[in-house]
mmCIF file of C-alpha atoms in Angstrom:
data_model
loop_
_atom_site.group_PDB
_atom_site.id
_atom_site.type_symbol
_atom_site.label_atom_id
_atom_site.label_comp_id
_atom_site.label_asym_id
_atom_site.label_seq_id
_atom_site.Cartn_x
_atom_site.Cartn_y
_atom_site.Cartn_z
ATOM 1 C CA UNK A 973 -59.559 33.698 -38.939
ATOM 2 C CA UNK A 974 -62.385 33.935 -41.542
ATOM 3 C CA UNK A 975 -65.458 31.827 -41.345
ATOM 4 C CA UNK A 976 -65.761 29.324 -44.539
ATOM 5 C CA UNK A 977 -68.952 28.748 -46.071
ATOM 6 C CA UNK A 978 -67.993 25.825 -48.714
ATOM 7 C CA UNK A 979 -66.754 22.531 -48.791
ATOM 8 C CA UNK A 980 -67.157 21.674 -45.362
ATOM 9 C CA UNK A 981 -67.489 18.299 -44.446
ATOM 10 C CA UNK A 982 -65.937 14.653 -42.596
ATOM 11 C CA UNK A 983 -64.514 12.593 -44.890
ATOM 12 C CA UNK A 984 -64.382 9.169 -44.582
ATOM 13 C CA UNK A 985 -66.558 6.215 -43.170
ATOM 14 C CA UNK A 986 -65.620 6.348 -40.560
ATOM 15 C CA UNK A 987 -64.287 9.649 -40.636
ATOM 16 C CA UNK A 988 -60.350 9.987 -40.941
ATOM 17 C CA UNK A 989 -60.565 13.859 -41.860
ATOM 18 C CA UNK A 990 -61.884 17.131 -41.942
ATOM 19 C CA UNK A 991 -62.368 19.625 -45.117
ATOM 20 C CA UNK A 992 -62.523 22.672 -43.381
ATOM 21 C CA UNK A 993 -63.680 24.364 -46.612
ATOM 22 C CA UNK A 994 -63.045 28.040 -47.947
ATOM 23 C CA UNK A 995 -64.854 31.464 -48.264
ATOM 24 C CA UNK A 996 -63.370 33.390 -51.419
ATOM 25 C CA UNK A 997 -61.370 35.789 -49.018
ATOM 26 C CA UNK A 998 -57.874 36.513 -48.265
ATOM 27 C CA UNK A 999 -57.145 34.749 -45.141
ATOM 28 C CA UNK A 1000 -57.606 31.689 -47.349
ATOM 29 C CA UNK A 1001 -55.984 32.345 -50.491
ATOM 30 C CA UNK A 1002 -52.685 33.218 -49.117
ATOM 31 C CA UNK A 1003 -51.026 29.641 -48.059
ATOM 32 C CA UNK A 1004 -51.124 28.097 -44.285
ATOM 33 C CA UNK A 1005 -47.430 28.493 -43.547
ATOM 34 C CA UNK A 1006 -47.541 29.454 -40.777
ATOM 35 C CA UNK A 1007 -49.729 26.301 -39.398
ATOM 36 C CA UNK A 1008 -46.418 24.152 -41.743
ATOM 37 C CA UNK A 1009 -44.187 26.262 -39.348
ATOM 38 C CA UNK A 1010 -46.164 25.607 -35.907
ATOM 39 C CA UNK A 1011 -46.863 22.109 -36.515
ATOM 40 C CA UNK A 1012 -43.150 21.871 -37.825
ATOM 41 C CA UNK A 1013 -44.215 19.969 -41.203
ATOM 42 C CA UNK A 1014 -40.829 19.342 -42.945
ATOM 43 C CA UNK A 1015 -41.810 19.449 -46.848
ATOM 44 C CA UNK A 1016 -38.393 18.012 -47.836
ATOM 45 C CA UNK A 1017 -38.767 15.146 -45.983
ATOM 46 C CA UNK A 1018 -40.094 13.445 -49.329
ATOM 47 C CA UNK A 1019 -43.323 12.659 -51.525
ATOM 48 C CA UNK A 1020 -46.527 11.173 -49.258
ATOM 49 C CA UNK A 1021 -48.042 11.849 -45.600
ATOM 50 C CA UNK A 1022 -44.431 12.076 -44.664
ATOM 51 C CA UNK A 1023 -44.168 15.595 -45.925
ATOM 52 C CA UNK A 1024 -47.864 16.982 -44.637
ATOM 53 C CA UNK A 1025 -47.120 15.125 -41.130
ATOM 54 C CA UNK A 1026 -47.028 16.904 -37.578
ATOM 55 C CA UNK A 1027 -44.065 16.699 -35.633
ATOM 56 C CA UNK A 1028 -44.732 18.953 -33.001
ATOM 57 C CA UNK A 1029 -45.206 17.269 -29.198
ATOM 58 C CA UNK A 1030 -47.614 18.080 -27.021
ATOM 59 C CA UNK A 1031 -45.635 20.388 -24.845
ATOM 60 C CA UNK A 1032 -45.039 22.426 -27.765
ATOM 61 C CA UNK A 1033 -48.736 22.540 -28.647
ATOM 62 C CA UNK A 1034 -49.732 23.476 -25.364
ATOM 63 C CA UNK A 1035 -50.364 27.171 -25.131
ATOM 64 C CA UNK A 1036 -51.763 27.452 -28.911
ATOM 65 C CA UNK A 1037 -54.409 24.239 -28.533
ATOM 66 C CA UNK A 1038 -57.613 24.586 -27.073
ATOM 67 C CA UNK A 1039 -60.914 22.042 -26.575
ATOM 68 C CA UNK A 1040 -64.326 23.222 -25.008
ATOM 69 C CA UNK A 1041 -67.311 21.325 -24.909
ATOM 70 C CA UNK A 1042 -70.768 21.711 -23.786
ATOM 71 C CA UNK A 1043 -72.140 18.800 -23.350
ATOM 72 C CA UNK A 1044 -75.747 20.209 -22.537
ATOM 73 C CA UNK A 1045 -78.142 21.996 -24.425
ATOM 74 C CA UNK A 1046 -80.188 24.780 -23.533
ATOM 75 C CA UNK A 1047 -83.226 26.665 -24.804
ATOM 76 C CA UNK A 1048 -81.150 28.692 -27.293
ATOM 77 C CA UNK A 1049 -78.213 26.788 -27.657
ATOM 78 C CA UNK A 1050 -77.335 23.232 -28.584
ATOM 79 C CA UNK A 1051 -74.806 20.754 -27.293
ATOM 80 C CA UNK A 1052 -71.449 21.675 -29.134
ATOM 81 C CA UNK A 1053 -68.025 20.745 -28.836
ATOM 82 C CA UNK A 1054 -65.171 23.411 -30.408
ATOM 83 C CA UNK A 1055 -61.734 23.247 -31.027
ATOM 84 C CA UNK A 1056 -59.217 25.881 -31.870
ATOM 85 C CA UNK A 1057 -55.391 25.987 -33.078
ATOM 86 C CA UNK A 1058 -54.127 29.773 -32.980
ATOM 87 C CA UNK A 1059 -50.183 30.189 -33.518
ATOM 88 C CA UNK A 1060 -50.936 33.705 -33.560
ATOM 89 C CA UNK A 1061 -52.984 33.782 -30.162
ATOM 90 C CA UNK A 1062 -55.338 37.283 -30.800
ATOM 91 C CA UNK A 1063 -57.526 38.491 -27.617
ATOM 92 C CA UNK A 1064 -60.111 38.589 -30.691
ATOM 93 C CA UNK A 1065 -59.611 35.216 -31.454
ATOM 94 C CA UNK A 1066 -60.028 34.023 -27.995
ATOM 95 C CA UNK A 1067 -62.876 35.877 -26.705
ATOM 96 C CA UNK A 1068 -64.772 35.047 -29.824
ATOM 97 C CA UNK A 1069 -63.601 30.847 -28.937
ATOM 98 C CA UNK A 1070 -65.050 31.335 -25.210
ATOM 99 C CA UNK A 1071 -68.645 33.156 -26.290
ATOM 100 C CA UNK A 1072 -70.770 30.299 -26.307
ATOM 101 C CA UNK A 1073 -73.419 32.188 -28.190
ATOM 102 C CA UNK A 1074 -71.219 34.765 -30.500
ATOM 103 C CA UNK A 1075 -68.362 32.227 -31.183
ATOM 104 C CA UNK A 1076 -66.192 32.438 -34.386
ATOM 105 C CA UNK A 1077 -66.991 30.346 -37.004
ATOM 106 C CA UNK A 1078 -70.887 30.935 -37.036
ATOM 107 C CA UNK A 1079 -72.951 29.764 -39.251
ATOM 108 C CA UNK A 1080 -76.133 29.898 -37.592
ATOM 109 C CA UNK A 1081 -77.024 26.087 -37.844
ATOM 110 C CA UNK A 1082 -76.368 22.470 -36.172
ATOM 111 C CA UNK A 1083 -73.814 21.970 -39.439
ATOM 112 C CA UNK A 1084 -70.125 22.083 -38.586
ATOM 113 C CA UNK A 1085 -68.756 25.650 -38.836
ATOM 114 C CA UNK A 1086 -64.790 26.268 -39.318
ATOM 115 C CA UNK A 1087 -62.891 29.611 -39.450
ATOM 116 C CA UNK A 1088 -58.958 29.803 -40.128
ATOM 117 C CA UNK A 1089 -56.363 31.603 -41.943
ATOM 118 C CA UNK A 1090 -52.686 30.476 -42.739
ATOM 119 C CA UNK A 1091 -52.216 30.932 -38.656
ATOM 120 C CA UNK A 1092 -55.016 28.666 -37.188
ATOM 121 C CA UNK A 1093 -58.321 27.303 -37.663
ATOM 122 C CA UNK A 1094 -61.393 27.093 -35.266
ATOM 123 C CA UNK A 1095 -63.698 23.732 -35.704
ATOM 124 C CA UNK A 1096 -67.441 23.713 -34.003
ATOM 125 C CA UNK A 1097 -69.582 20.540 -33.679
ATOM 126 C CA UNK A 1098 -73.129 19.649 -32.671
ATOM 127 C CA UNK A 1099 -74.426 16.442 -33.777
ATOM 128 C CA UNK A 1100 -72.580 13.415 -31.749
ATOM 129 C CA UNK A 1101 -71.029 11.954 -34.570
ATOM 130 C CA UNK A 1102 -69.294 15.686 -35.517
ATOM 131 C CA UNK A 1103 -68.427 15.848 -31.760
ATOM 132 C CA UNK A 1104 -66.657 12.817 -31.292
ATOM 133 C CA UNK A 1105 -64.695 13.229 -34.624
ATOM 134 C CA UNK A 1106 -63.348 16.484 -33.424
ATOM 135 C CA UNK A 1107 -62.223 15.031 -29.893
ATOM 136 C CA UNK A 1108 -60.628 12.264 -31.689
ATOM 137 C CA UNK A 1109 -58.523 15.296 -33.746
ATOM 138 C CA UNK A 1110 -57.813 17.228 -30.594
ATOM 139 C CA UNK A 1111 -56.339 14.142 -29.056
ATOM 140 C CA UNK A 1112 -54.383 13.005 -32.342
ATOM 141 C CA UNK A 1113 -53.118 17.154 -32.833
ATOM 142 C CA UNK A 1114 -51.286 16.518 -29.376
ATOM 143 C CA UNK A 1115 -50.401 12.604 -30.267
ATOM 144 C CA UNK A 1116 -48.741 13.819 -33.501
ATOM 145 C CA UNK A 1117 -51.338 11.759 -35.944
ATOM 146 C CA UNK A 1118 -51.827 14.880 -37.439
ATOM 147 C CA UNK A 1119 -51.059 15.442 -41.367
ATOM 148 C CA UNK A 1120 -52.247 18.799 -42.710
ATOM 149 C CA UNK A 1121 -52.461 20.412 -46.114
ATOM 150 C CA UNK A 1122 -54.495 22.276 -48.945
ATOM 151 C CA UNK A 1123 -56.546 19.698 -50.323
ATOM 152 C CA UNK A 1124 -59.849 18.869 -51.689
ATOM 153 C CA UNK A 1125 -62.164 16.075 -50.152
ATOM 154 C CA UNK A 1126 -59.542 13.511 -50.403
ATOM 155 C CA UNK A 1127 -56.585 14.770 -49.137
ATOM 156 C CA UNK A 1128 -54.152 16.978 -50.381
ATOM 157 C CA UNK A 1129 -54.502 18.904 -53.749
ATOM 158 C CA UNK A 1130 -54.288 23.116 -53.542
ATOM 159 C CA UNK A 1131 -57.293 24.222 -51.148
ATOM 160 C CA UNK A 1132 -59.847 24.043 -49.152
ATOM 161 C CA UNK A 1133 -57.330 23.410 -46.050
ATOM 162 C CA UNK A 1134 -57.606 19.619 -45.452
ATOM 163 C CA UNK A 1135 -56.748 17.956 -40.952
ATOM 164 C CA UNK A 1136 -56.200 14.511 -41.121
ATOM 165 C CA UNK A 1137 -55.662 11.398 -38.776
ATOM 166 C CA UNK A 1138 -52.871 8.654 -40.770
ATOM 167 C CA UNK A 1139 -53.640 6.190 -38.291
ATOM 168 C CA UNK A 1140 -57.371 6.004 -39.687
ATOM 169 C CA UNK A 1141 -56.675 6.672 -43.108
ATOM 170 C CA UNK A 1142 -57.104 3.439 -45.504
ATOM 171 C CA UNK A 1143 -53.674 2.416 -46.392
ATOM 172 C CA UNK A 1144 -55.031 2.693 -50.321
ATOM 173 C CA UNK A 1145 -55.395 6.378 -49.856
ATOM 174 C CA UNK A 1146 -51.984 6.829 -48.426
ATOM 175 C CA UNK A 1147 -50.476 4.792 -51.457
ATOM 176 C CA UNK A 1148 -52.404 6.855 -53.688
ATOM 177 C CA UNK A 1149 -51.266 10.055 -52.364
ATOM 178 C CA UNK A 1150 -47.545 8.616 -52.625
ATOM 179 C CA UNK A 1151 -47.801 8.087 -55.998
ATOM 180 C CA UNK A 1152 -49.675 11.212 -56.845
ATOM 181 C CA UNK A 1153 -46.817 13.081 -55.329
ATOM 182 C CA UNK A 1154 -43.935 11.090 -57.337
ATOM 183 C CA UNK A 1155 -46.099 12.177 -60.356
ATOM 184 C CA UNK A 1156 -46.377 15.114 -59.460
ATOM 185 C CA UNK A 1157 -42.320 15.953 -58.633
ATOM 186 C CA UNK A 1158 -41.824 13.909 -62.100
ATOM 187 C CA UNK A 1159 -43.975 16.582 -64.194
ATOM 188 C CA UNK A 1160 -42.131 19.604 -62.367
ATOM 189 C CA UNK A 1161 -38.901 18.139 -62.955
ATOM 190 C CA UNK A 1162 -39.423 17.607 -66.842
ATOM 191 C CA UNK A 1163 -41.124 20.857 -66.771
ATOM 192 C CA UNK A 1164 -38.021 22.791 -65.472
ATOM 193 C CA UNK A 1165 -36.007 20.778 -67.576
ATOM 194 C CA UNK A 1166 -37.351 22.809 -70.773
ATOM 195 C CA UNK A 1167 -36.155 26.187 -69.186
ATOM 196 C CA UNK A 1168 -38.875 27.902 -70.518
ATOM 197 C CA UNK A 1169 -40.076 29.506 -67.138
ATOM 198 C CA UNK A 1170 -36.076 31.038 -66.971
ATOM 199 C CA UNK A 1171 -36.314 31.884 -70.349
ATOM 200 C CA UNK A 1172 -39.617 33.686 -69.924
ATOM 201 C CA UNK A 1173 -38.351 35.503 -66.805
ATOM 202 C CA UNK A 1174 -35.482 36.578 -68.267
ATOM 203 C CA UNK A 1175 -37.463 38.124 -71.113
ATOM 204 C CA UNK A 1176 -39.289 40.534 -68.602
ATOM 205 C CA UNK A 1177 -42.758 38.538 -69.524
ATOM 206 C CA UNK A 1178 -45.227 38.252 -66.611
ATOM 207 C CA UNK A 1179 -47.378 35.536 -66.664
ATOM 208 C CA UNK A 1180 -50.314 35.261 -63.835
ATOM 209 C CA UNK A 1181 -50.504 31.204 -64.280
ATOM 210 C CA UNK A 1182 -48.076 28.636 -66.323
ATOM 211 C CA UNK A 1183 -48.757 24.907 -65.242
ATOM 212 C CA UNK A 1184 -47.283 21.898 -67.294
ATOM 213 C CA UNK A 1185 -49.025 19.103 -68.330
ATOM 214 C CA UNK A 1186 -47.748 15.841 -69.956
ATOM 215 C CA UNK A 1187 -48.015 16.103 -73.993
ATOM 216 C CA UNK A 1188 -50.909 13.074 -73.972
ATOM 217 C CA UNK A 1189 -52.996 14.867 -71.704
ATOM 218 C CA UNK A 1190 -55.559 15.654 -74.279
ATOM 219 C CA UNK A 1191 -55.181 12.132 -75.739
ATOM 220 C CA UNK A 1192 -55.341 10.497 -72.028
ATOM 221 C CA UNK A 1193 -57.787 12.785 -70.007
ATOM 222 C CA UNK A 1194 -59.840 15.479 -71.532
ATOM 223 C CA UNK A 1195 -60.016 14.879 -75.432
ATOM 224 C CA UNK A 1196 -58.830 17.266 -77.937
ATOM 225 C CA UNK A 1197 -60.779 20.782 -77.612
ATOM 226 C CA UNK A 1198 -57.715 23.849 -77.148
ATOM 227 C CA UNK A 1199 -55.064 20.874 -77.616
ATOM 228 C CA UNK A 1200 -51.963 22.636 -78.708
ATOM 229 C CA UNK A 1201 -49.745 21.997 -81.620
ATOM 230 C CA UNK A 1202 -48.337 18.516 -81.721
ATOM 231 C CA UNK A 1203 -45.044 19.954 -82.879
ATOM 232 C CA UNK A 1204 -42.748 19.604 -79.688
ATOM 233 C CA UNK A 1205 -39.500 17.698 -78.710
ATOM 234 C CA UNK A 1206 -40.354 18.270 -75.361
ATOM 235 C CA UNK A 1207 -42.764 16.067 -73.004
ATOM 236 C CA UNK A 1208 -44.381 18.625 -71.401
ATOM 237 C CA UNK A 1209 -47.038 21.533 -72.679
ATOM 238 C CA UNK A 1210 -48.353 24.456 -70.174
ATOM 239 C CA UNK A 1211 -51.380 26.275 -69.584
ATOM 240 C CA UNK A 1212 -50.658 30.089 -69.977
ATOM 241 C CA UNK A 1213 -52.519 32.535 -68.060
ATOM 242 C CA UNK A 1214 -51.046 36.168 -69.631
ATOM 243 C CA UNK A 1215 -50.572 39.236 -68.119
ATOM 244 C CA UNK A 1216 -51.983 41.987 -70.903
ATOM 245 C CA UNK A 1217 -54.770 39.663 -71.739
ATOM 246 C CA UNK A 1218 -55.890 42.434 -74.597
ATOM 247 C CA UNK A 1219 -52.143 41.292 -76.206
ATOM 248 C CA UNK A 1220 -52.306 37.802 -75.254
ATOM 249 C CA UNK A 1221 -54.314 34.557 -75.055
ATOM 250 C CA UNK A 1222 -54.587 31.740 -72.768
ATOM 251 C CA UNK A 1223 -55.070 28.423 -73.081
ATOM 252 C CA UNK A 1224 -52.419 25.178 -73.737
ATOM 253 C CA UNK A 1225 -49.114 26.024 -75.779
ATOM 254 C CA UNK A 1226 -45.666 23.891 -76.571
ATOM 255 C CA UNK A 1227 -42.450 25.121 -75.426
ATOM 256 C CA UNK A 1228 -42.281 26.212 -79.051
ATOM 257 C CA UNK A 1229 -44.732 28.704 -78.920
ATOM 258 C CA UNK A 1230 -43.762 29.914 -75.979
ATOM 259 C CA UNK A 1231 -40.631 30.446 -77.235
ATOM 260 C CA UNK A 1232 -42.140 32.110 -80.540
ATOM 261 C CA UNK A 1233 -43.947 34.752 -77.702
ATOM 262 C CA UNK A 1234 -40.660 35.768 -76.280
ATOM 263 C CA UNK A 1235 -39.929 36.479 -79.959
ATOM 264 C CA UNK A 1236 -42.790 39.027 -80.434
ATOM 265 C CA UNK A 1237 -44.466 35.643 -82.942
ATOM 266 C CA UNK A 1238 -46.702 33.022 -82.688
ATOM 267 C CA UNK A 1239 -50.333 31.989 -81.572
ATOM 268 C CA UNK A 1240 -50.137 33.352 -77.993
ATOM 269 C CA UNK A 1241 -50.013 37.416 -79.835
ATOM 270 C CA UNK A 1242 -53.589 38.394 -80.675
ATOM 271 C CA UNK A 1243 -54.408 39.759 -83.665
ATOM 272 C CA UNK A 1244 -53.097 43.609 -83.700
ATOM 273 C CA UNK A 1245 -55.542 45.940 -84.494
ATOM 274 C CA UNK A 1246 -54.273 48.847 -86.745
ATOM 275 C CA UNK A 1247 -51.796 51.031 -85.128
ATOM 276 C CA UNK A 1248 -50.887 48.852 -82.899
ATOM 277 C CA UNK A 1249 -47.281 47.095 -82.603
ATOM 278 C CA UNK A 1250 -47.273 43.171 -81.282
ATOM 279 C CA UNK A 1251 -45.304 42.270 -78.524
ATOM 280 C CA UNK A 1252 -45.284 40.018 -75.318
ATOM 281 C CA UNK A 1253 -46.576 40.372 -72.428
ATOM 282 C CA UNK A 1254 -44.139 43.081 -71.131
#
């Protein structure tokens, strides 16, 4: 587990989750499925909390959850209340969860600290209110009113790693994650409708990044700066992030230009410089 330094916070009033926040580090950059796996999430199980919920009991939770609290301070150390999930139980891990004064997750200060990795996460509160949130999430982990996911503040986009309680989440927020999440599957689908990604692929052209947007999303969201061509037949446009960036450029493109780059064509080739030959990014 790495200790995160952003992004930490309850959300909610009252609180209904936790942002455990992010450090720009490996442990959390590379997914949390192995937490998905432990807590037996089941991400076919459709769009909404449905898909982020826990369905692991509290006999199966048993040797891989652990609460400690000390409920008095003393003339070095505050009160403090700490939770850990480890599905990869490390004598590191747990030596580090029983040191009072050299626990993981420090950040030197009465704020809440977390620590995790795609394996487990580590939660430390001082202040009463932080306390009592995270003994309210230690007895919903083993209740199963646990939902868990990359997300930002409001639960669950791509990252910092977002715990949350359903049964205290406003039923707006759970209706607006829904319907996110149909949008979301909608704007894939159409997206892999265009075979474009295939196409690419099968044209030996790396790409580091290619997300699909709906055509209006310059219209409808951010106005009209890098907007693409409006020549398309297609209802989607991506954001390409090349491999060979001295070829290639970024920024939004049609299916039709994409196309025209798997042709050795088109706006996505930069400008050759003599003695050079364009191509994709191969």
């Amino acid at each position: 587990m790495r200790t995160a330094w952003n992004n930490i916070e309850l959300i909610g009033e009252p609180a209904y989750a936790i942002s455990l926040g992010f450090d720009f580090c490996a442990e959390h950059e590379s997914g949390i499925k192995t937490l998905q796996r432990g807590f037996r999430l089941d991400d076919k199980a459709g769009p909404g909390l449905v898909c982020r919920q826990s369905n692991a009991s509290a006999d199966h939770l048993r040797d891989v959850v652990w609460l400690k609290d000390y409920p008095k301070a003393t003339k070095t150390m505050p009160a403090e209340t700490r939770l850990m999930v480890d599905f990869s139980p490390s004598e590191r891990n747990q030596d580090a969860f029983h040191s009072r004064r050299n626990g993981i997750a420090n950040r030197g200060s009465n704020a809440i600290s977390t620590a995790w990795s795609q394996s487990g996460f580590t939660i430390r509160a001082f202040t009463p209110e932080d306390r009592a949130f995270v003994e309210l999430l230690h007895q919903a982990i083993l209740a199963g009113d646990l939902t868990i996911g990359h997300g930002p503040a409001e639960a669950f986009g791509r990252s910092p790693l977002t715990l949350a309680i359903p049964s205290r989440m406003p039923d707006e927020l759970k209706q607006k994650i829904m319907d996110d999440d149909i949008a979301h599957d909608k704007l894939r689908a159409a997206a892999a409708d265009t075979g474009i990604a295939d196409r690419l692929k099968s044209a030996g052209i790396r790409t580091y990044a290619l997300m699909p947007e709906w055509t209006d999303f310059f219209t409808s969201v951010v106005g009209r700066e890098g907007k693409p061509s409006d020549d398309t037949v297609h209802p989607v446009i991506f954001f390409l992030n090349p491999a060979k960036q001295t070829e290639n450029n970024s920024g939004w493109f049609t299916v039709e230009e994409l196309d025209q780059w798997i042709e050795g064509t088109g706006p996505i080739l930069k400008a050759a410089t003599p003695g050079e030959q364009e191509g994709p990014g191969i």
